[in-house]
Tab-separated table of C-alpha atoms in Angstrom:
chain	number	residue	atom	x	y	z
I	1	MET	CA	-16.050	-31.253	27.452
I	2	THR	CA	-15.799	-34.568	24.950
I	3	THR	CA	-18.863	-34.295	22.088
I	4	THR	CA	-19.938	-37.879	19.965
I	5	THR	CA	-19.835	-37.721	16.658
I	6	THR	CA	-22.899	-38.944	14.706
I	7	THR	CA	-22.831	-40.993	11.635
I	8	ALA	CA	-25.675	-42.150	9.101
I	9	ILE	CA	-25.421	-45.300	6.687
I	10	THR	CA	-26.930	-44.854	4.048
I	11	HIS	CA	-29.359	-45.549	0.718
I	12	ILE	CA	-29.459	-49.447	2.308
I	13	ALA	CA	-31.280	-51.391	-0.103
I	14	ASN	CA	-32.591	-53.577	2.680
I	15	LEU	CA	-31.911	-53.094	6.568
I	16	VAL	CA	-33.050	-56.396	8.778
I	17	THR	CA	-33.503	-54.406	12.141
I	18	ASN	CA	-35.446	-57.480	14.050
I	19	ASP	CA	-38.303	-55.293	14.955
I	20	PRO	CA	-41.107	-56.203	14.110
I	21	SER	CA	-42.516	-52.616	15.448
I	22	LEU	CA	-40.649	-51.231	12.508
I	23	GLY	CA	-40.606	-51.558	8.609
I	24	ASP	CA	-42.413	-54.808	7.127
I	25	GLY	CA	-43.595	-55.795	10.578
I	26	THR	CA	-42.119	-59.229	10.094
I	27	PRO	CA	-39.595	-60.454	12.857
I	28	LEU	CA	-37.352	-58.758	10.515
I	29	GLY	CA	-38.322	-55.608	10.465
I	30	LEU	CA	-37.134	-54.976	7.142
I	31	ILE	CA	-37.024	-51.414	5.629
I	32	GLN	CA	-36.600	-50.596	2.052
I	33	ASP	CA	-34.108	-47.970	0.965
I	34	ALA	CA	-32.979	-47.206	4.428
I	35	ALA	CA	-30.652	-45.240	6.749
I	36	VAL	CA	-29.140	-45.998	10.137
I	37	VAL	CA	-27.534	-42.881	12.608
I	38	ILE	CA	-25.185	-44.023	15.104
I	39	GLU	CA	-24.040	-41.953	18.293
I	40	GLY	CA	-21.032	-43.155	19.859
I	41	ASP	CA	-21.516	-46.834	20.311
I	42	ARG	CA	-25.219	-47.115	19.867
I	43	VAL	CA	-27.968	-46.601	16.987
I	44	VAL	CA	-29.821	-43.610	17.665
I	45	TRP	CA	-32.137	-43.363	14.645
I	46	THR	CA	-33.118	-46.180	12.297
I	47	GLY	CA	-35.872	-45.025	8.967
I	48	GLU	CA	-36.020	-44.584	5.787
I	49	SER	CA	-32.763	-43.140	3.753
I	50	SER	CA	-34.607	-39.510	2.907
I	51	LYS	CA	-35.858	-38.856	6.424
I	52	ALA	CA	-31.932	-39.285	7.584
I	53	PRO	CA	-31.129	-36.190	10.205
I	54	ALA	CA	-28.436	-34.442	9.763
I	55	THR	CA	-25.050	-35.884	11.194
I	56	ASP	CA	-21.364	-34.730	11.430
I	57	ASN	CA	-20.637	-38.031	9.085
I	58	ALA	CA	-22.380	-39.976	6.460
I	59	PHE	CA	-21.503	-43.559	4.661
I	60	ASP	CA	-22.787	-44.474	1.292
I	61	ALA	CA	-23.987	-48.006	1.881
I	62	ASP	CA	-25.106	-47.553	-2.205
I	63	GLY	CA	-27.809	-50.069	-3.036
I	64	ARG	CA	-26.313	-53.182	-0.136
I	65	ALA	CA	-28.204	-55.129	2.188
I	66	VAL	CA	-27.486	-54.284	5.757
I	67	ILE	CA	-27.699	-56.987	8.930
I	68	PRO	CA	-26.863	-56.469	12.420
I	69	GLY	CA	-23.456	-58.123	13.394
I	70	PHE	CA	-23.918	-61.897	13.654
I	71	VAL	CA	-24.121	-63.185	17.638
I	72	ASP	CA	-22.009	-66.517	17.668
I	73	SER	CA	-23.892	-68.014	21.278
I	74	HIS	CA	-21.407	-71.112	21.493
I	75	SER	CA	-18.073	-71.426	20.709
I	76	HIS	CA	-14.721	-73.295	21.885
I	77	LEU	CA	-11.990	-71.490	21.340
I	78	VAL	CA	-9.657	-71.574	24.149
I	79	PHE	CA	-7.477	-74.683	22.647
I	80	ALA	CA	-4.286	-75.291	21.188
I	81	GLY	CA	-3.481	-77.694	18.260
I	82	ASP	CA	-6.074	-79.337	15.870
I	83	ARG	CA	-7.203	-82.661	14.629
I	84	THR	CA	-6.686	-82.864	11.084
I	85	ALA	CA	-5.814	-86.531	11.101
I	86	GLU	CA	-9.401	-87.010	12.705
I	87	PHE	CA	-11.164	-85.281	10.723
I	88	ASN	CA	-9.379	-87.051	8.164
I	89	ALA	CA	-10.038	-90.474	9.617
I	90	ARG	CA	-13.694	-89.460	10.006
I	91	MET	CA	-14.367	-88.477	6.468
I	92	SER	CA	-12.875	-91.881	5.504
I	93	GLY	CA	-15.667	-93.377	7.473
I	94	ARG	CA	-14.472	-93.558	11.207
I	95	PRO	CA	-17.568	-92.426	13.306
I	96	TYR	CA	-17.385	-89.365	15.890
I	97	SER	CA	-16.783	-89.566	19.204
I	98	ALA	CA	-16.689	-87.275	21.691
I	99	GLY	CA	-13.203	-89.531	22.935
I	100	GLY	CA	-11.286	-86.843	20.563
I	101	ILE	CA	-11.555	-84.285	23.413
I	102	ARG	CA	-8.516	-85.703	25.140
I	103	THR	CA	-6.274	-84.711	22.048
I	104	THR	CA	-7.234	-81.273	22.807
I	105	VAL	CA	-6.982	-81.327	26.498
I	106	ALA	CA	-2.901	-82.301	26.022
I	107	ALA	CA	-2.298	-79.858	23.675
I	108	THR	CA	-3.966	-77.127	25.488
I	109	ARG	CA	-2.497	-77.967	29.078
I	110	ALA	CA	1.114	-77.663	27.131
I	111	ALA	CA	0.185	-74.384	25.636
I	112	SER	CA	1.398	-71.081	27.111
I	113	ASP	CA	-1.506	-68.160	28.177
I	114	GLU	CA	0.398	-66.566	25.744
I	115	GLU	CA	-0.355	-68.818	23.184
I	116	LEU	CA	-3.861	-69.426	23.952
I	117	SER	CA	-4.959	-65.945	24.060
I	118	ALA	CA	-3.281	-65.330	20.343
I	119	ASN	CA	-5.259	-68.285	19.215
I	120	VAL	CA	-8.570	-66.557	20.316
I	121	ALA	CA	-7.445	-63.709	19.073
I	122	ARG	CA	-7.036	-64.962	15.566
I	123	TYR	CA	-10.007	-66.780	15.604
I	124	LEU	CA	-12.254	-63.676	16.713
I	125	ALA	CA	-10.584	-61.613	14.253
I	126	GLU	CA	-11.142	-64.467	11.225
I	127	ALA	CA	-15.044	-64.306	12.755
I	128	LEU	CA	-15.079	-60.646	12.907
I	129	ARG	CA	-14.553	-60.400	9.334
I	130	GLN	CA	-17.045	-62.624	8.422
I	131	GLY	CA	-19.813	-60.397	10.561
I	132	THR	CA	-19.427	-61.949	13.838
I	133	THR	CA	-19.533	-59.035	16.723
I	134	THR	CA	-20.512	-60.749	19.735
I	135	PHE	CA	-19.224	-64.242	20.742
I	136	GLU	CA	-19.593	-66.636	23.385
I	137	THR	CA	-16.509	-68.779	24.563
I	138	LYS	CA	-16.109	-71.876	26.640
I	139	SER	CA	-13.348	-73.417	28.851
I	140	GLY	CA	-13.382	-77.078	28.511
I	141	TYR	CA	-9.639	-78.305	26.748
I	142	GLY	CA	-8.017	-78.521	30.336
I	143	LEU	CA	-10.015	-80.518	33.011
I	144	THR	CA	-7.844	-79.294	36.035
I	145	VAL	CA	-8.872	-76.561	38.702
I	146	GLU	CA	-5.593	-74.444	37.264
I	147	ASP	CA	-5.796	-75.409	33.731
I	148	GLU	CA	-9.663	-74.436	34.050
I	149	ALA	CA	-9.326	-71.166	35.245
I	150	ARG	CA	-6.490	-70.114	33.180
I	151	ALA	CA	-8.797	-71.365	30.188
I	152	LEU	CA	-11.610	-68.748	31.551
I	153	ARG	CA	-8.949	-66.156	32.393
I	154	VAL	CA	-8.104	-66.225	28.899
I	155	ALA	CA	-11.240	-66.370	27.768
I	156	ALA	CA	-12.351	-63.013	29.905
I	157	ARG	CA	-9.442	-61.008	27.820
I	158	HIS	CA	-11.720	-61.284	24.553
I	159	THR	CA	-15.143	-61.118	25.381
I	160	ASP	CA	-17.497	-60.951	28.244
I	161	GLU	CA	-19.974	-63.958	27.228
I	162	VAL	CA	-17.233	-66.369	28.911
I	163	THR	CA	-18.730	-70.262	30.225
I	164	PHE	CA	-17.310	-72.672	32.489
I	165	LEU	CA	-16.892	-76.085	30.919
I	166	GLY	CA	-15.190	-78.406	33.652
I	167	ALA	CA	-17.751	-80.482	32.804
I	168	HIS	CA	-17.111	-80.859	28.860
I	169	ILE	CA	-15.828	-85.077	29.389
I	170	VAL	CA	-14.543	-86.566	32.587
I	171	SER	CA	-10.915	-85.481	32.901
I	172	PRO	CA	-7.871	-88.786	31.654
I	173	ASP	CA	-6.720	-87.920	35.438
I	174	TYR	CA	-10.162	-89.154	36.693
I	175	ALA	CA	-11.458	-91.845	34.819
I	176	ASP	CA	-11.690	-94.577	36.932
I	177	ASP	CA	-13.716	-92.109	39.313
I	178	PRO	CA	-16.160	-89.629	37.738
I	179	ALA	CA	-17.758	-88.851	40.550
I	180	GLY	CA	-14.384	-87.675	41.982
I	181	TYR	CA	-14.466	-86.021	38.696
I	182	VAL	CA	-17.299	-84.321	39.734
I	183	GLY	CA	-16.893	-83.497	43.146
I	184	LEU	CA	-13.515	-81.696	41.769
I	185	VAL	CA	-15.578	-79.636	39.381
I	186	THR	CA	-18.287	-78.789	41.684
I	187	GLY	CA	-15.847	-77.668	44.509
I	188	PRO	CA	-12.427	-76.868	43.946
I	189	MET	CA	-12.837	-76.350	40.111
I	190	LEU	CA	-16.092	-74.126	40.615
I	191	ASP	CA	-14.131	-71.944	43.169
I	192	ALA	CA	-11.246	-70.697	40.810
I	193	CYS	CA	-13.301	-70.484	38.116
I	194	ALA	CA	-16.607	-68.815	39.795
I	195	PRO	CA	-15.360	-64.828	39.011
I	196	TYR	CA	-13.873	-65.203	35.457
I	197	ALA	CA	-17.294	-66.866	34.453
I	198	ARG	CA	-20.730	-65.758	33.752
I	199	TRP	CA	-22.312	-68.999	32.851
I	200	ILE	CA	-21.534	-73.021	33.671
I	201	ASP	CA	-22.017	-75.957	30.451
I	202	VAL	CA	-22.219	-79.627	30.602
I	203	PHE	CA	-21.906	-81.583	28.526
I	204	CYS	CA	-25.214	-83.878	29.268
I	205	GLU	CA	-24.467	-87.026	26.929
I	206	ARG	CA	-23.615	-90.975	26.724
I	207	GLY	CA	-19.928	-91.094	27.410
I	208	ALA	CA	-19.785	-87.813	29.352
I	209	PHE	CA	-22.505	-86.898	31.980
I	210	ASP	CA	-25.583	-88.188	32.967
I	211	GLU	CA	-28.450	-86.115	34.225
I	212	ASP	CA	-28.049	-86.777	37.539
I	213	GLN	CA	-24.070	-85.707	37.155
I	214	ALA	CA	-25.210	-82.612	34.893
I	215	ARG	CA	-27.879	-81.433	37.205
I	216	THR	CA	-24.929	-81.615	40.356
I	217	VAL	CA	-22.473	-79.585	38.145
I	218	LEU	CA	-25.218	-77.123	37.260
I	219	THR	CA	-26.982	-76.489	40.208
I	220	ALA	CA	-23.780	-76.174	41.926
I	221	GLY	CA	-23.010	-73.677	39.402
I	222	LEU	CA	-26.121	-71.453	39.944
I	223	ALA	CA	-25.063	-71.287	43.366
I	224	ARG	CA	-22.522	-69.651	42.768
I	225	GLY	CA	-23.816	-67.011	40.258
I	226	LEU	CA	-23.350	-68.854	37.228
I	227	HIS	CA	-26.113	-69.269	34.765
I	228	PRO	CA	-27.160	-72.341	33.471
I	229	ARG	CA	-26.160	-73.408	29.532
I	230	VAL	CA	-26.231	-77.372	28.384
I	231	HIS	CA	-24.934	-79.015	25.648
I	232	ALA	CA	-27.617	-81.643	25.037
I	233	ASN	CA	-29.015	-84.247	22.830
I	234	GLN	CA	-26.346	-83.796	20.233
I	235	LEU	CA	-25.642	-87.647	19.736
I	236	GLY	CA	-28.445	-89.267	20.461
I	237	HIS	CA	-32.052	-88.794	22.597
I	238	GLY	CA	-31.312	-88.171	26.207
I	239	PRO	CA	-32.327	-86.145	29.145
I	240	GLY	CA	-30.137	-82.929	28.555
I	241	VAL	CA	-33.011	-80.383	26.719
I	242	ARG	CA	-35.437	-80.919	29.102
I	243	LEU	CA	-32.752	-80.600	32.172
I	244	ALA	CA	-32.279	-77.416	30.702
I	245	VAL	CA	-35.937	-76.440	30.589
I	246	GLU	CA	-36.175	-77.022	34.081
I	247	LEU	CA	-32.726	-74.907	35.608
I	248	ASP	CA	-34.238	-72.470	32.959
I	249	ALA	CA	-31.169	-72.894	30.911
I	250	ALA	CA	-30.540	-69.642	28.463
I	251	SER	CA	-30.007	-72.300	26.058
I	252	ALA	CA	-29.819	-76.200	25.272
I	253	ASP	CA	-27.827	-76.651	22.164
I	254	HIS	CA	-27.189	-79.058	19.480
I	255	CYS	CA	-31.031	-80.263	19.554
I	256	THR	CA	-30.226	-82.978	17.170
I	257	HIS	CA	-32.129	-85.980	18.739
I	258	LEU	CA	-35.514	-84.494	20.408
I	259	ASP	CA	-38.256	-86.769	21.308
I	260	ASP	CA	-42.348	-84.790	21.957
I	261	ALA	CA	-42.115	-84.157	25.148
I	262	ASP	CA	-38.920	-81.802	24.515
I	263	LEU	CA	-40.409	-80.197	21.917
I	264	ASP	CA	-42.552	-79.116	23.802
I	265	ALA	CA	-41.097	-78.509	26.832
I	266	LEU	CA	-39.118	-75.610	25.099
I	267	GLY	CA	-41.559	-74.371	23.663
I	268	GLN	CA	-43.399	-73.731	26.935
I	269	GLY	CA	-40.418	-72.590	28.809
I	270	ARG	CA	-37.433	-69.890	28.218
I	271	THR	CA	-34.665	-71.979	27.093
I	272	VAL	CA	-33.420	-71.663	23.479
I	273	ALA	CA	-32.351	-74.258	21.101
I	274	THR	CA	-28.826	-73.441	19.655
I	275	LEU	CA	-28.329	-75.121	16.693
I	276	LEU	CA	-24.784	-75.809	15.520
I	277	PRO	CA	-25.092	-76.996	11.665
I	278	GLY	CA	-21.077	-77.191	11.641
I	279	ALA	CA	-21.275	-80.319	13.915
I	280	GLU	CA	-23.557	-81.817	11.808
I	281	PHE	CA	-22.126	-80.895	8.140
I	282	SER	CA	-18.604	-81.901	10.529
I	283	THR	CA	-19.393	-84.887	11.496
I	284	ARG	CA	-21.712	-86.426	9.098
I	285	ALA	CA	-24.309	-86.872	11.288
I	286	ALA	CA	-28.261	-86.185	11.355
I	287	TRP	CA	-29.661	-82.706	10.806
I	288	PRO	CA	-31.909	-81.272	13.765
I	289	ASP	CA	-35.196	-80.692	12.400
I	290	ALA	CA	-35.318	-77.190	12.931
I	291	ARG	CA	-39.130	-76.646	11.266
I	292	ARG	CA	-40.292	-79.257	14.415
I	293	ILE	CA	-38.659	-77.213	16.562
I	294	ILE	CA	-40.117	-73.918	15.414
I	295	GLY	CA	-43.276	-75.322	14.891
I	296	ALA	CA	-43.378	-76.676	19.322
I	297	GLY	CA	-43.239	-72.086	19.899
I	298	ALA	CA	-39.261	-72.690	20.379
I	299	THR	CA	-36.899	-69.760	19.974
I	300	VAL	CA	-33.939	-71.332	18.133
I	301	ALA	CA	-30.204	-69.812	17.709
I	302	LEU	CA	-27.585	-70.129	14.887
I	303	SER	CA	-23.980	-70.787	16.089
I	304	THR	CA	-20.398	-72.064	14.952
I	305	ASP	CA	-19.785	-74.199	17.695
I	306	CYS	CA	-16.044	-73.658	16.790
I	307	ASN	CA	-14.074	-75.800	17.894
I	308	PRO	CA	-10.812	-78.327	16.491
I	309	GLY	CA	-12.273	-81.180	16.563
I	310	SER	CA	-16.356	-81.051	15.719
I	311	SER	CA	-16.765	-78.295	14.108
I	312	PHE	CA	-14.001	-76.419	13.186
I	313	THR	CA	-15.370	-73.280	11.632
I	314	SER	CA	-15.738	-69.322	12.508
I	315	SER	CA	-18.251	-69.235	9.615
I	316	MET	CA	-21.536	-67.534	10.698
I	317	PRO	CA	-23.027	-67.022	7.142
I	318	PHE	CA	-21.936	-70.461	6.100
I	319	CYS	CA	-24.126	-71.861	9.143
I	320	ILE	CA	-26.673	-70.069	7.098
I	321	ALA	CA	-27.034	-71.644	4.544
I	322	LEU	CA	-26.397	-75.174	5.837
I	323	ALA	CA	-29.392	-74.210	7.955
I	324	VAL	CA	-31.582	-72.973	5.145
I	325	ARG	CA	-30.275	-75.805	2.741
I	326	ASP	CA	-30.275	-79.283	5.170
I	327	MET	CA	-32.006	-77.907	8.171
I	328	GLY	CA	-35.107	-76.674	6.765
I	329	MET	CA	-34.874	-73.199	7.708
I	330	THR	CA	-36.170	-70.547	5.340
I	331	PRO	CA	-33.335	-67.546	4.497
I	332	ASP	CA	-35.132	-64.768	6.902
I	333	GLU	CA	-35.806	-67.020	9.802
I	334	ALA	CA	-31.733	-68.574	9.285
I	335	VAL	CA	-30.780	-64.971	9.453
I	336	TRP	CA	-33.281	-63.955	12.244
I	337	SER	CA	-31.703	-66.944	14.502
I	338	ALA	CA	-27.858	-65.670	13.850
I	339	THR	CA	-28.547	-62.734	14.998
I	340	ALA	CA	-31.459	-61.948	17.473
I	341	GLY	CA	-31.759	-65.304	18.512
I	342	GLY	CA	-28.332	-65.397	19.495
I	343	ALA	CA	-28.902	-62.966	21.384
I	344	ALA	CA	-31.657	-64.776	23.640
I	345	ALA	CA	-29.605	-67.356	23.951
I	346	LEU	CA	-27.174	-64.977	25.806
I	347	ARG	CA	-30.213	-62.888	26.980
I	348	ARG	CA	-29.033	-60.187	25.755
I	349	THR	CA	-31.471	-57.165	24.510
I	350	ASP	CA	-28.692	-54.857	23.055
I	351	VAL	CA	-27.432	-56.765	20.185
I	352	GLY	CA	-28.710	-58.735	18.161
I	353	ARG	CA	-30.969	-55.777	16.162
I	354	ILE	CA	-30.550	-52.446	14.870
I	355	THR	CA	-32.639	-50.420	16.724
I	356	PRO	CA	-32.280	-46.854	19.076
I	357	GLY	CA	-30.653	-47.968	22.162
I	358	ALA	CA	-29.099	-50.562	21.118
I	359	ARG	CA	-25.347	-51.327	20.537
I	360	ALA	CA	-24.498	-50.122	17.252
I	361	ASP	CA	-23.183	-53.175	15.486
I	362	LEU	CA	-23.666	-53.815	12.235
I	363	VAL	CA	-22.589	-55.387	8.898
I	364	ILE	CA	-22.926	-54.686	5.233
I	365	LEU	CA	-23.497	-57.015	2.585
I	366	ASP	CA	-21.890	-56.831	-0.746
I	367	ALA	CA	-25.324	-57.760	-1.792
I	368	PRO	CA	-28.553	-56.235	-1.897
I	369	SER	CA	-30.945	-58.556	0.177
I	370	HIS	CA	-29.968	-60.699	3.695
I	371	VAL	CA	-31.089	-63.695	1.591
I	372	HIS	CA	-27.703	-64.079	-0.552
I	373	LEU	CA	-26.039	-64.909	2.864
I	374	ALA	CA	-27.578	-68.818	1.851
I	375	TYR	CA	-28.982	-68.066	-2.321
I	376	ARG	CA	-24.986	-67.757	-2.500
I	377	PRO	CA	-22.794	-70.058	-0.071
I	378	GLY	CA	-19.347	-70.018	0.464
I	379	VAL	CA	-19.184	-65.777	-1.097
I	380	PRO	CA	-17.480	-63.472	1.223
I	381	LEU	CA	-20.157	-60.888	1.451
I	382	VAL	CA	-19.367	-59.359	4.071
I	383	SER	CA	-17.938	-56.015	2.737
I	384	ALA	CA	-17.910	-53.964	6.283
I	385	VAL	CA	-18.368	-54.247	9.755
I	386	TRP	CA	-18.981	-51.535	12.404
I	387	ARG	CA	-18.438	-52.752	16.163
I	388	GLY	CA	-19.827	-50.383	19.299
I	389	GLY	CA	-20.434	-47.540	16.717
I	390	LYS	CA	-17.153	-48.221	14.965
I	391	ARG	CA	-15.954	-49.676	11.926
I	392	ALA	CA	-14.012	-52.661	12.288
I	393	VAL	CA	-13.757	-53.906	9.032
């Protein structure tokens, strides 16, 4: 027989559970002077530190705050190279356009599987040190049947949350035949990629794919058992958000340019509005109005959009600070959206919260409150990380 050890993390000044039935009854479910008990890879108890049951091991949080591990529900980590020159030029006055993706496509196609996997591992280790314990990542920098399939194989070595994004832009190989490329994405490419992915995504935007093309891509994916996500309304207003809600997509990502009909759709559907402040920061674009979105009754997630072109950050704390400063979110809302909101965008209930039955993913901050993530921007506050019940940082 094998026995599972138990560990108590005690003397937590401020525990974010994301369970409103606990603690102060807010969406964060805050418990003061708290403890968490872990058994195996699961949380089995939360409550006041003085009432914690006996365990095999103990860790004294010494008056620091504990939050759930961040859930980064939107990233593009399977790539090679970077776009330093493009960023430098853009910061000198050149506007961003989706065309820069082609630069990364060329570098990614030229890289080996081992190089791509090492890059993913490096960025994930970087994210883990900053408290990210669950992440999604996409293909989209191959744009051939072979390169998209290998990107997903690489991604699947590192996460279960894998997204097929063959419809990132029209491949340069099909520049004069976008309809032919949509046929490739929904035919041979989907056949090759579906076994490695959980999700299908499309960049529904002027300069990428229009509404009819995006619907064709997403419905083809649905027929193969892949659930939709949509890059929507980033560069301008368009049909992406309403298409996402129509198809019950798990998330509509970016959501920068919304009208009242978009807000009504998000408020009435299950689709999560995922906001990606790193992209606005890195492109000097307009900020999404999180207050309007939350006011419409939509669920909001925060994510990094980590990619080499428009948001080369793996830091969820940085995105929280931006969301509070520039998108109108409160610190409580931003922390919830970076944890439970990200879990909702992945339709997960086992992560993004610290309650009995949840996976034991949690972050100890070198601060007495989660508010310090926005209050002290740029400061490395993550002092320890547990992932799946094991200390990882």
